[in-house]
CSV table of C-alpha atoms (C1' of nucleotides) in Angstrom, one decimal:
chain,number,residue,atom,x,y,z
D,7,MET,CA,-18.4,-35.0,-16.2
D,8,GLY,CA,-18.0,-31.3,-16.8
D,9,PRO,CA,-14.9,-29.2,-17.1
D,10,SER,CA,-12.7,-28.6,-14.0
D,11,PRO,CA,-13.4,-25.5,-11.9
D,12,THR,CA,-10.8,-22.7,-11.7
D,13,TRP,CA,-9.5,-21.7,-8.4
D,14,VAL,CA,-7.5,-18.7,-6.8
D,15,LEU,CA,-4.8,-19.9,-4.5
D,16,HIS,CA,-3.2,-17.4,-2.3
D,17,VAL,CA,0.4,-18.3,-1.2
D,18,ASP,CA,2.0,-16.6,2.0
D,19,LEU,CA,5.2,-17.3,3.5
D,20,ASP,CA,5.3,-17.6,7.3
D,21,GLN,CA,7.2,-14.9,9.0
D,22,PHE,CA,9.2,-14.8,5.8
D,23,VAL,CA,11.8,-12.2,6.8
D,24,ALA,CA,12.6,-13.4,10.2
D,25,ALA,CA,12.5,-17.1,8.6
D,26,VAL,CA,15.3,-16.2,6.1
D,27,GLU,CA,17.4,-14.5,8.8
D,28,VAL,CA,17.2,-17.9,10.8
D,29,LEU,CA,18.2,-20.0,7.6
D,30,ARG,CA,21.4,-17.8,7.6
D,31,HIS,CA,21.8,-17.9,11.3
D,32,PRO,CA,20.9,-21.3,12.4
D,33,GLU,CA,21.8,-20.7,15.9
D,34,LEU,CA,18.8,-18.2,15.8
D,35,ALA,CA,16.3,-20.9,15.5
D,36,GLY,CA,13.7,-20.9,18.5
D,37,LYS,CA,14.9,-17.6,19.4
D,38,PRO,CA,12.9,-14.3,19.6
D,39,VAL,CA,14.2,-12.6,16.3
D,40,VAL,CA,13.1,-8.9,15.5
D,41,VAL,CA,14.3,-7.5,12.0
D,42,GLY,CA,13.8,-3.9,11.7
D,43,GLY,CA,15.6,-0.4,10.7
D,44,ARG,CA,19.3,-0.9,11.1
D,45,GLY,CA,18.8,-3.4,14.0
D,46,ASP,CA,19.7,-0.8,16.6
D,47,PRO,CA,16.6,-0.7,18.9
D,48,THR,CA,17.8,2.6,20.5
D,49,GLU,CA,17.2,4.3,17.0
D,50,ARG,CA,14.2,5.4,15.3
D,51,GLY,CA,12.8,2.8,13.4
D,52,VAL,CA,10.0,0.2,13.5
D,53,VAL,CA,9.8,-3.7,13.3
D,54,SER,CA,9.7,-5.1,10.0
D,55,THR,CA,8.9,-8.7,11.2
D,56,ALA,CA,9.3,-10.6,14.5
D,57,SER,CA,9.5,-14.3,14.7
D,58,TYR,CA,6.5,-16.4,16.2
D,59,GLU,CA,8.9,-16.5,19.6
D,60,ALA,CA,8.9,-12.7,19.8
D,61,ARG,CA,5.4,-12.2,18.9
D,62,ALA,CA,4.5,-14.2,21.9
D,63,PHE,CA,5.7,-11.3,23.9
D,64,GLY,CA,3.7,-8.7,21.9
D,65,VAL,CA,6.2,-7.6,19.3
D,66,HIS,CA,4.5,-7.2,15.9
D,67,SER,CA,5.3,-5.4,12.7
D,68,GLY,CA,5.1,-1.6,12.7
D,69,LEU,CA,6.0,-1.3,16.7
D,70,PRO,CA,8.6,1.0,17.2
D,71,LEU,CA,12.0,-0.5,17.7
D,72,ARG,CA,12.4,1.3,21.0
D,73,VAL,CA,9.2,-0.2,22.5
D,74,ALA,CA,9.9,-3.7,21.1
D,75,ALA,CA,13.4,-3.5,23.0
D,76,ARG,CA,11.4,-2.7,26.3
D,77,LYS,CA,9.0,-5.5,25.8
D,78,LEU,CA,11.9,-8.1,25.0
D,79,PRO,CA,15.3,-6.6,25.9
D,80,ASP,CA,16.9,-10.1,25.0
D,81,ALA,CA,15.6,-10.3,21.6
D,82,VAL,CA,18.0,-10.8,18.8
D,83,PHE,CA,17.8,-7.3,16.9
D,84,LEU,CA,18.7,-7.5,13.1
D,85,ALA,CA,18.8,-5.0,10.4
D,86,VAL,CA,16.8,-5.1,7.5
D,87,ASP,CA,18.5,-6.7,4.5
D,88,ALA,CA,16.3,-6.2,1.5
D,89,PRO,CA,18.6,-7.7,-1.3
D,90,ALA,CA,18.7,-11.3,0.9
D,91,TYR,CA,14.9,-11.4,1.0
D,92,GLU,CA,14.6,-10.3,-2.7
D,93,ALA,CA,16.8,-13.3,-3.6
D,94,ALA,CA,15.0,-15.6,-1.4
D,95,SER,CA,11.7,-14.3,-2.9
D,96,GLU,CA,13.0,-15.1,-6.3
D,97,GLN,CA,13.7,-18.7,-5.4
D,98,VAL,CA,10.1,-19.0,-3.9
D,99,MET,CA,8.4,-17.7,-6.8
D,100,ALA,CA,10.4,-19.8,-9.3
D,101,ALA,CA,9.5,-22.7,-7.1
D,102,LEU,CA,5.7,-21.9,-7.4
D,103,ARG,CA,6.3,-21.3,-11.3
D,104,SER,CA,7.6,-24.9,-11.5
D,105,LEU,CA,4.0,-26.1,-10.8
D,106,GLY,CA,3.1,-24.8,-14.0
D,107,VAL,CA,0.1,-22.6,-12.9
D,108,VAL,CA,-0.3,-18.8,-13.4
D,109,VAL,CA,1.7,-17.1,-10.8
D,110,GLU,CA,0.9,-13.5,-9.9
D,111,VAL,CA,3.4,-12.0,-7.6
D,112,LEU,CA,2.0,-9.7,-4.9
D,113,GLY,CA,5.3,-9.0,-3.0
D,114,TRP,CA,8.4,-10.5,-1.4
D,115,ASP,CA,6.6,-13.2,0.4
D,116,GLU,CA,3.2,-13.6,-1.6
D,117,ALA,CA,1.5,-14.7,-4.6
D,118,PHE,CA,-1.6,-15.8,-6.1
D,119,LEU,CA,-1.8,-18.8,-8.0
D,120,GLY,CA,-4.5,-19.4,-10.9
D,121,VAL,CA,-5.3,-23.3,-11.0
D,122,THR,CA,-8.0,-25.2,-12.9
D,123,THR,CA,-8.3,-28.4,-11.0
D,124,ASP,CA,-11.0,-30.6,-9.3
D,125,GLU,CA,-8.8,-30.9,-6.1
D,126,PRO,CA,-7.4,-27.6,-5.1
D,127,GLU,CA,-6.1,-28.9,-1.8
D,128,ALA,CA,-3.8,-31.1,-3.5
D,129,VAL,CA,-2.2,-28.2,-5.5
D,130,ALA,CA,-2.0,-26.5,-2.3
D,131,LEU,CA,0.2,-29.2,-0.7
D,132,ARG,CA,2.2,-29.4,-3.7
D,133,ALA,CA,2.8,-25.8,-3.5
D,134,GLN,CA,3.9,-26.1,0.3
D,135,GLU,CA,6.1,-29.1,-0.7
D,136,VAL,CA,8.0,-27.3,-3.4
D,137,VAL,CA,8.5,-24.4,-1.7
D,138,LEU,CA,9.9,-26.2,1.3
D,139,ARG,CA,12.0,-28.3,-0.8
D,140,GLU,CA,13.6,-25.6,-2.8
D,141,THR,CA,14.0,-22.9,0.1
D,142,GLN,CA,13.3,-24.7,3.3
D,143,LEU,CA,10.6,-22.1,3.9
D,144,HIS,CA,7.2,-22.7,5.3
D,145,CYS,CA,4.1,-21.2,3.8
D,146,SER,CA,0.4,-21.2,4.4
D,147,VAL,CA,-2.1,-21.5,1.6
D,148,GLY,CA,-5.7,-20.0,1.2
D,149,ILE,CA,-7.9,-21.6,-1.5
D,150,GLY,CA,-10.8,-19.4,-2.8
D,151,ASP,CA,-13.3,-18.7,-5.8
D,152,ASN,CA,-11.9,-15.1,-6.0
D,153,LYS,CA,-8.9,-13.2,-4.8
D,154,VAL,CA,-10.4,-11.7,-1.9
D,155,ARG,CA,-11.7,-15.1,-0.3
D,156,ALA,CA,-8.3,-16.7,-1.1
D,157,LYS,CA,-6.4,-13.9,0.6
D,158,ILE,CA,-8.6,-14.0,3.7
D,159,ALA,CA,-8.6,-17.9,3.6
D,160,THR,CA,-4.5,-17.7,4.2
D,161,ASP,CA,-4.8,-16.3,7.4
D,162,LEU,CA,-7.2,-18.6,8.7
D,163,GLY,CA,-4.7,-21.5,7.7
D,164,LYS,CA,-1.7,-20.1,9.3
D,165,PRO,CA,0.8,-21.3,10.2
D,166,ALA,CA,1.6,-23.7,7.5
D,167,GLY,CA,-1.9,-24.6,6.8
D,168,VAL,CA,-4.3,-24.9,4.0
D,169,PHE,CA,-8.0,-23.2,4.4
D,170,ARG,CA,-10.8,-23.1,1.7
D,171,LEU,CA,-13.1,-20.1,1.7
D,172,THR,CA,-15.7,-19.6,-0.9
D,173,ALA,CA,-19.4,-18.5,-1.3
D,174,GLU,CA,-20.5,-21.7,0.3
D,175,ASN,CA,-18.9,-21.2,3.7
D,176,TRP,CA,-18.2,-17.2,3.5
D,177,PHE,CA,-20.8,-16.1,6.1
D,178,GLU,CA,-20.5,-19.3,8.3
D,179,VAL,CA,-16.8,-18.5,8.7
D,180,LEU,CA,-16.5,-14.7,8.3
D,181,GLY,CA,-20.2,-13.3,8.8
D,182,HIS,CA,-19.7,-12.7,12.6
D,183,ARG,CA,-16.4,-11.3,12.5
D,184,PRO,CA,-15.4,-7.7,12.6
D,185,THR,CA,-15.0,-5.7,9.1
D,186,ARG,CA,-11.6,-4.9,10.0
D,187,GLU,CA,-10.6,-8.5,9.0
D,188,LEU,CA,-11.5,-7.6,5.6
D,189,TRP,CA,-8.7,-7.1,3.2
D,190,GLY,CA,-8.6,-3.3,2.3
D,191,VAL,CA,-10.5,-2.5,5.6
D,192,GLY,CA,-8.3,-0.6,8.0
D,193,SER,CA,-8.7,1.1,11.2
D,194,LYS,CA,-10.3,4.1,9.8
D,195,VAL,CA,-12.8,2.4,7.6
D,196,SER,CA,-13.9,0.2,10.2
D,197,GLY,CA,-14.5,3.1,12.4
D,198,ARG,CA,-16.5,5.0,10.1
D,199,LEU,CA,-18.5,1.7,9.3
D,200,THR,CA,-19.1,1.3,13.2
D,201,ALA,CA,-20.6,5.0,13.3
D,202,LEU,CA,-22.9,3.8,10.5
D,203,GLY,CA,-24.1,1.0,12.8
D,204,ILE,CA,-22.1,-1.7,10.9
D,205,THR,CA,-19.5,-3.8,12.8
D,206,THR,CA,-19.7,-7.2,11.1
D,207,VAL,CA,-19.0,-8.8,7.9
D,208,ARG,CA,-22.6,-9.9,7.7
D,209,GLU,CA,-23.8,-6.4,8.6
D,210,LEU,CA,-21.7,-4.8,5.9
D,211,ALA,CA,-23.2,-7.5,3.4
D,212,ASP,CA,-26.6,-6.5,4.2
D,213,ALA,CA,-26.2,-3.0,4.5
D,214,ASP,CA,-28.0,-0.4,2.3
D,215,PRO,CA,-25.4,0.3,-0.7
D,216,ALA,CA,-26.9,3.9,-1.1
D,217,VAL,CA,-25.7,4.5,2.6
D,218,LEU,CA,-22.0,3.4,1.9
D,219,VAL,CA,-22.0,5.2,-1.2
D,220,ALA,CA,-23.0,8.4,0.7
D,221,GLU,CA,-20.3,7.7,3.3
D,222,PHE,CA,-17.5,6.5,0.9
D,223,GLY,CA,-18.2,7.6,-2.5
D,224,PRO,CA,-19.5,5.9,-5.7
D,225,LYS,CA,-16.5,3.3,-6.3
D,226,MET,CA,-15.4,2.6,-2.8
D,227,GLY,CA,-19.0,2.5,-1.4
D,228,LEU,CA,-19.7,-0.4,-3.7
D,229,TRP,CA,-16.5,-1.9,-3.3
D,230,TYR,CA,-17.1,-2.3,0.5
D,231,HIS,CA,-20.5,-3.6,0.2
D,232,GLY,CA,-19.4,-6.3,-2.2
D,233,LEU,CA,-16.4,-7.0,0.1
D,234,GLY,CA,-19.0,-7.8,2.9
D,235,GLN,CA,-20.1,-10.7,0.6
D,236,GLY,CA,-16.6,-11.7,-0.2
D,237,LEU,CA,-16.9,-10.7,-3.8
D,238,GLY,CA,-13.7,-9.7,-5.4
D,239,PRO,CA,-12.0,-10.2,-8.9
D,240,ALA,CA,-11.0,-13.8,-9.8
D,241,THR,CA,-8.6,-13.4,-12.7
D,242,VAL,CA,-4.8,-14.2,-11.7
D,243,ASP,CA,-2.8,-12.3,-14.3
D,244,ASP,CA,1.1,-13.0,-14.4
D,245,THR,CA,1.9,-10.1,-16.8
D,246,PRO,CA,4.7,-8.0,-15.3
D,247,TRP,CA,3.9,-5.4,-12.9
D,248,VAL,CA,4.7,-1.6,-14.5
D,249,PRO,CA,5.6,0.7,-11.7
D,250,ARG,CA,3.8,4.0,-11.5
D,251,GLY,CA,6.9,5.8,-10.1
D,252,HIS,CA,9.7,5.7,-7.7
D,253,SER,CA,10.3,7.1,-4.4
D,254,ARG,CA,12.7,7.3,-1.7
D,255,GLU,CA,12.2,8.5,1.9
D,256,THR,CA,14.1,9.0,5.0
D,257,THR,CA,13.5,9.3,8.6
D,258,PHE,CA,16.3,11.3,10.3
D,259,GLN,CA,17.8,10.3,13.5
D,260,GLN,CA,18.0,13.8,14.7
D,261,ASN,CA,15.3,16.4,13.1
D,262,LEU,CA,16.7,18.7,10.4
D,263,THR,CA,16.4,22.3,11.6
D,264,THR,CA,18.3,24.4,8.8
D,265,GLN,CA,17.4,25.3,5.1
D,266,HIS,CA,20.9,24.0,4.1
D,267,GLU,CA,20.4,20.5,5.7
D,268,VAL,CA,17.0,20.2,3.8
D,269,ARG,CA,18.1,21.1,0.6
D,270,GLU,CA,21.2,18.6,1.0
D,271,ALA,CA,18.9,15.8,2.1
D,272,LEU,CA,16.4,16.5,-1.0
D,273,ARG,CA,19.5,16.4,-3.3
D,274,THR,CA,20.5,13.2,-2.0
D,275,LEU,CA,17.1,11.7,-2.0
D,276,THR,CA,16.4,12.8,-5.4
D,277,HIS,CA,19.8,11.4,-6.5
D,278,ASP,CA,18.7,8.0,-5.3
D,279,VAL,CA,15.3,8.2,-7.0
D,280,LEU,CA,16.9,9.3,-10.4
D,281,GLU,CA,19.0,6.3,-10.3
D,282,ASP,CA,15.8,4.3,-10.4
D,283,VAL,CA,14.4,6.5,-12.9
D,284,ALA,CA,17.4,6.0,-15.0
D,285,GLN,CA,17.0,2.2,-14.8
D,286,ASP,CA,13.3,2.7,-15.6
D,287,GLY,CA,13.7,4.4,-18.6
D,288,ARG,CA,10.5,6.2,-19.1
D,289,PRO,CA,10.3,9.8,-18.6
D,290,VAL,CA,9.3,11.8,-15.3
D,291,VAL,CA,5.8,13.3,-15.7
D,292,ARG,CA,5.5,14.4,-12.0
D,293,VAL,CA,7.3,15.1,-8.9
D,294,ALA,CA,6.1,14.7,-5.3
D,295,LEU,CA,7.5,15.8,-1.9
D,296,LYS,CA,6.3,14.4,1.4
D,297,VAL,CA,7.6,15.8,4.6
D,298,ARG,CA,6.8,14.8,8.5
D,299,TYR,CA,7.2,17.7,10.7
D,300,ALA,CA,6.3,15.8,14.0
D,301,PRO,CA,4.5,12.7,14.7
D,302,PHE,CA,1.4,12.7,12.9
D,303,VAL,CA,1.9,16.0,11.1
D,304,THR,CA,2.6,15.0,7.4
D,305,ARG,CA,2.2,17.2,4.4
D,306,SER,CA,2.7,16.4,0.8
D,307,MET,CA,3.2,18.5,-2.5
D,308,ALA,CA,3.4,17.5,-5.8
D,309,ARG,CA,3.7,19.2,-9.4
D,310,LYS,CA,3.3,18.0,-12.6
D,311,LEU,CA,6.2,18.9,-14.8
D,312,GLN,CA,5.6,21.2,-17.9
D,313,GLU,CA,6.6,18.2,-20.1
D,314,PRO,CA,8.2,14.8,-19.3
D,315,THR,CA,11.8,14.6,-18.9
D,316,ASN,CA,14.5,12.1,-18.6
D,317,GLU,CA,16.9,15.0,-17.5
D,318,PRO,CA,18.0,15.1,-13.9
D,319,ALA,CA,18.7,18.6,-13.6
D,320,THR,CA,15.2,19.4,-14.5
D,321,VAL,CA,14.0,16.9,-11.8
D,322,ILE,CA,16.1,18.2,-9.1
D,323,GLU,CA,15.2,21.7,-10.0
D,324,ALA,CA,11.6,20.7,-9.7
D,325,VAL,CA,11.9,18.9,-6.3
D,326,LEU,CA,13.9,21.9,-4.8
D,327,ALA,CA,11.2,24.3,-5.9
D,328,LEU,CA,8.6,22.3,-4.2
D,329,ALA,CA,10.9,22.7,-1.2
D,330,ASP,CA,10.6,26.4,-1.3
D,331,SER,CA,7.0,26.1,0.0
D,332,LEU,CA,8.2,24.1,3.1
D,333,GLU,CA,7.1,25.5,6.7
D,334,ASP,CA,10.2,26.7,8.7
D,335,ARG,CA,9.8,23.9,11.2
D,336,GLU,CA,12.0,21.0,12.3
D,337,ILE,CA,11.8,18.0,9.9
D,338,ARG,CA,11.7,14.4,10.8
D,339,LEU,CA,11.1,13.0,7.4
D,340,LEU,CA,11.7,13.7,4.0
D,341,GLY,CA,10.3,11.8,0.8
D,342,VAL,CA,10.8,12.5,-3.0
D,343,ARG,CA,8.9,10.6,-5.5
D,344,ALA,CA,9.0,10.7,-9.3
D,345,GLU,CA,6.0,9.5,-11.2
D,346,MET,CA,6.5,8.1,-14.7
D,347,SER,CA,4.3,8.3,-17.8
D,348,MET,CA,2.0,5.4,-18.1
D,349,PRO,CA,1.2,3.9,-21.4
D,350,ASP,CA,-2.1,4.5,-22.4
D,351,ASP,CA,-3.7,1.5,-20.9
D,352,PRO,CA,-7.6,1.5,-20.8
D,353,THR,CA,-7.4,-1.8,-18.7
D,354,GLU,CA,-9.6,-1.7,-15.9
D,355,ARG,CA,-8.1,-1.6,-12.6
D,356,THR,CA,-9.7,-3.4,-9.9
D,357,PRO,CA,-10.1,-1.3,-6.8
D,358,VAL,CA,-8.2,-3.6,-4.4
D,359,ARG,CA,-5.1,-1.8,-2.9
D,360,GLY,CA,-1.8,-3.1,-3.6
D,361,ARG,CA,-0.4,-4.9,-6.7
D,362,ILE,CA,-3.6,-6.7,-8.0
O,27,DT,C1',6.3,4.5,23.6
O,28,DC,C1',6.3,7.5,19.8
O,29,DT,C1',5.5,5.2,15.2
O,30,DG,C1',9.9,2.5,8.2
O,31,DG,C1',10.0,2.7,3.7
O,32,DG,C1',8.3,1.0,-0.6
O,33,DG,C1',4.0,1.2,-2.9
O,34,DT,C1',-1.1,1.8,-5.0
O,35,DC,C1',-5.6,4.0,-5.5
O,36,DC,C1',-9.7,7.3,-4.4
O,37,DT,C1',-11.8,11.5,-3.3
O,38,DA,C1',-12.7,16.4,-2.6
O,39,DG,C1',-12.3,20.8,-4.3
O,40,DG,C1',-10.6,24.6,-7.0
O,41,DA,C1',-9.9,26.3,-11.6
O,42,DC,C1',-11.2,26.4,-16.1
O,43,DC,C1',-14.2,25.5,-20.2
O,44,DC,C1',-18.4,25.6,-23.0
F,12,DT,C1',-28.7,40.5,-8.2
F,13,DC,C1',-27.5,36.1,-8.6
F,14,DT,C1',-25.0,32.4,-10.0
F,15,DG,C1',-26.8,26.5,-14.3
F,16,DG,C1',-24.8,22.1,-15.2
F,17,DG,C1',-21.5,19.1,-17.4
F,18,DG,C1',-17.1,18.3,-18.1
F,19,DT,C1',-11.8,18.0,-17.5
F,20,DC,C1',-7.5,18.9,-15.3
F,21,DC,C1',-4.8,19.4,-11.2
F,22,DT,C1',-3.0,19.5,-6.2
F,23,DA,C1',-3.4,17.8,-1.6
F,24,DG,C1',-4.6,14.7,1.3
F,25,DG,C1',-6.4,10.0,3.0
F,26,DA,C1',-6.4,5.2,3.3
F,27,DC,C1',-4.6,0.9,2.8
F,28,DC,C1',-1.0,-3.0,1.8
F,29,DC,C1',3.3,-5.6,2.5
DNA sequence: TCTGGGGTCCTAGGACCC
DNA sequence: TCTGGGGTCCTAGGACCC
């Protein structure tokens, strides 16, 4: 008998936000529940999470609340309550850590587990059991020989299931599926791949790397090529995440029209960002401004500060200076971001998007 | 019908230097 | 009159994820 193999498990809570709401409002069980914005479907805003009952009517995350209300006028609309989901998330992660495995948190409702075992399915079932016992929430578990395969496997196991995806069954399961189903391939990239004559995962795997590099650049071209084969990092790392920066953005229910309104909104946003900056403790090295004038018309601006600073007045000044170059048009959205100095950290980062 | 808010990372291209 | 080649730093913008 050799040593046991190492596995990556990906745990994903089922309809997490809606499930947390149903837990605190048991009378909502079995009803279509839509969580988004301030819970008012006549306002500007989008759906954060829809319960399975609501999804059956075509209501899904990202859908404008007004559209959701037309499709499903009788749904229960609830406001997003981030602190409640954070608290539930803490419980979930604590339950997973109690298994004595390495837990890499990906977001409110997701984590990778690093496990050395001969029976990964048994660990997956134990993870589902302990999460259900401790939080009354259901989850799906993907088992893989790396993070990419584990992550994709989870979707194949939903809801409340377990699915194993490795080099052995990768092409059998995914070879004929569209590239869009790969983690990190969105609508734009899948569209560009289609233009190259690549539509399926198998075709991406078999594509000429030089062609992908020419289209997407040296890094992403090779990354996408590997993605077609299900290649990706396999190390699960539980060291705490270090944020690169802090930001706030707001969509206004009524567009801003005057300079005065814009400057006041920027002061408020910057003030909120500065609270996170103060908590963080590290100095600000760069400020960025995002503005949306109309749907689809977004501009961004950024400025490196002369020197890193912890001084709020300096940060506000830099943000307002950026705002001087705004066009004189109605504004729907403003965002302010402060980026922090990162410690010199030569650790290689994998080109997977998100907190990997 | 009219698109949130919090993030991360990559690339292109200009400026500048040797 | 024509304009190398390598490198770094910076900003704008794009794409993706939860």
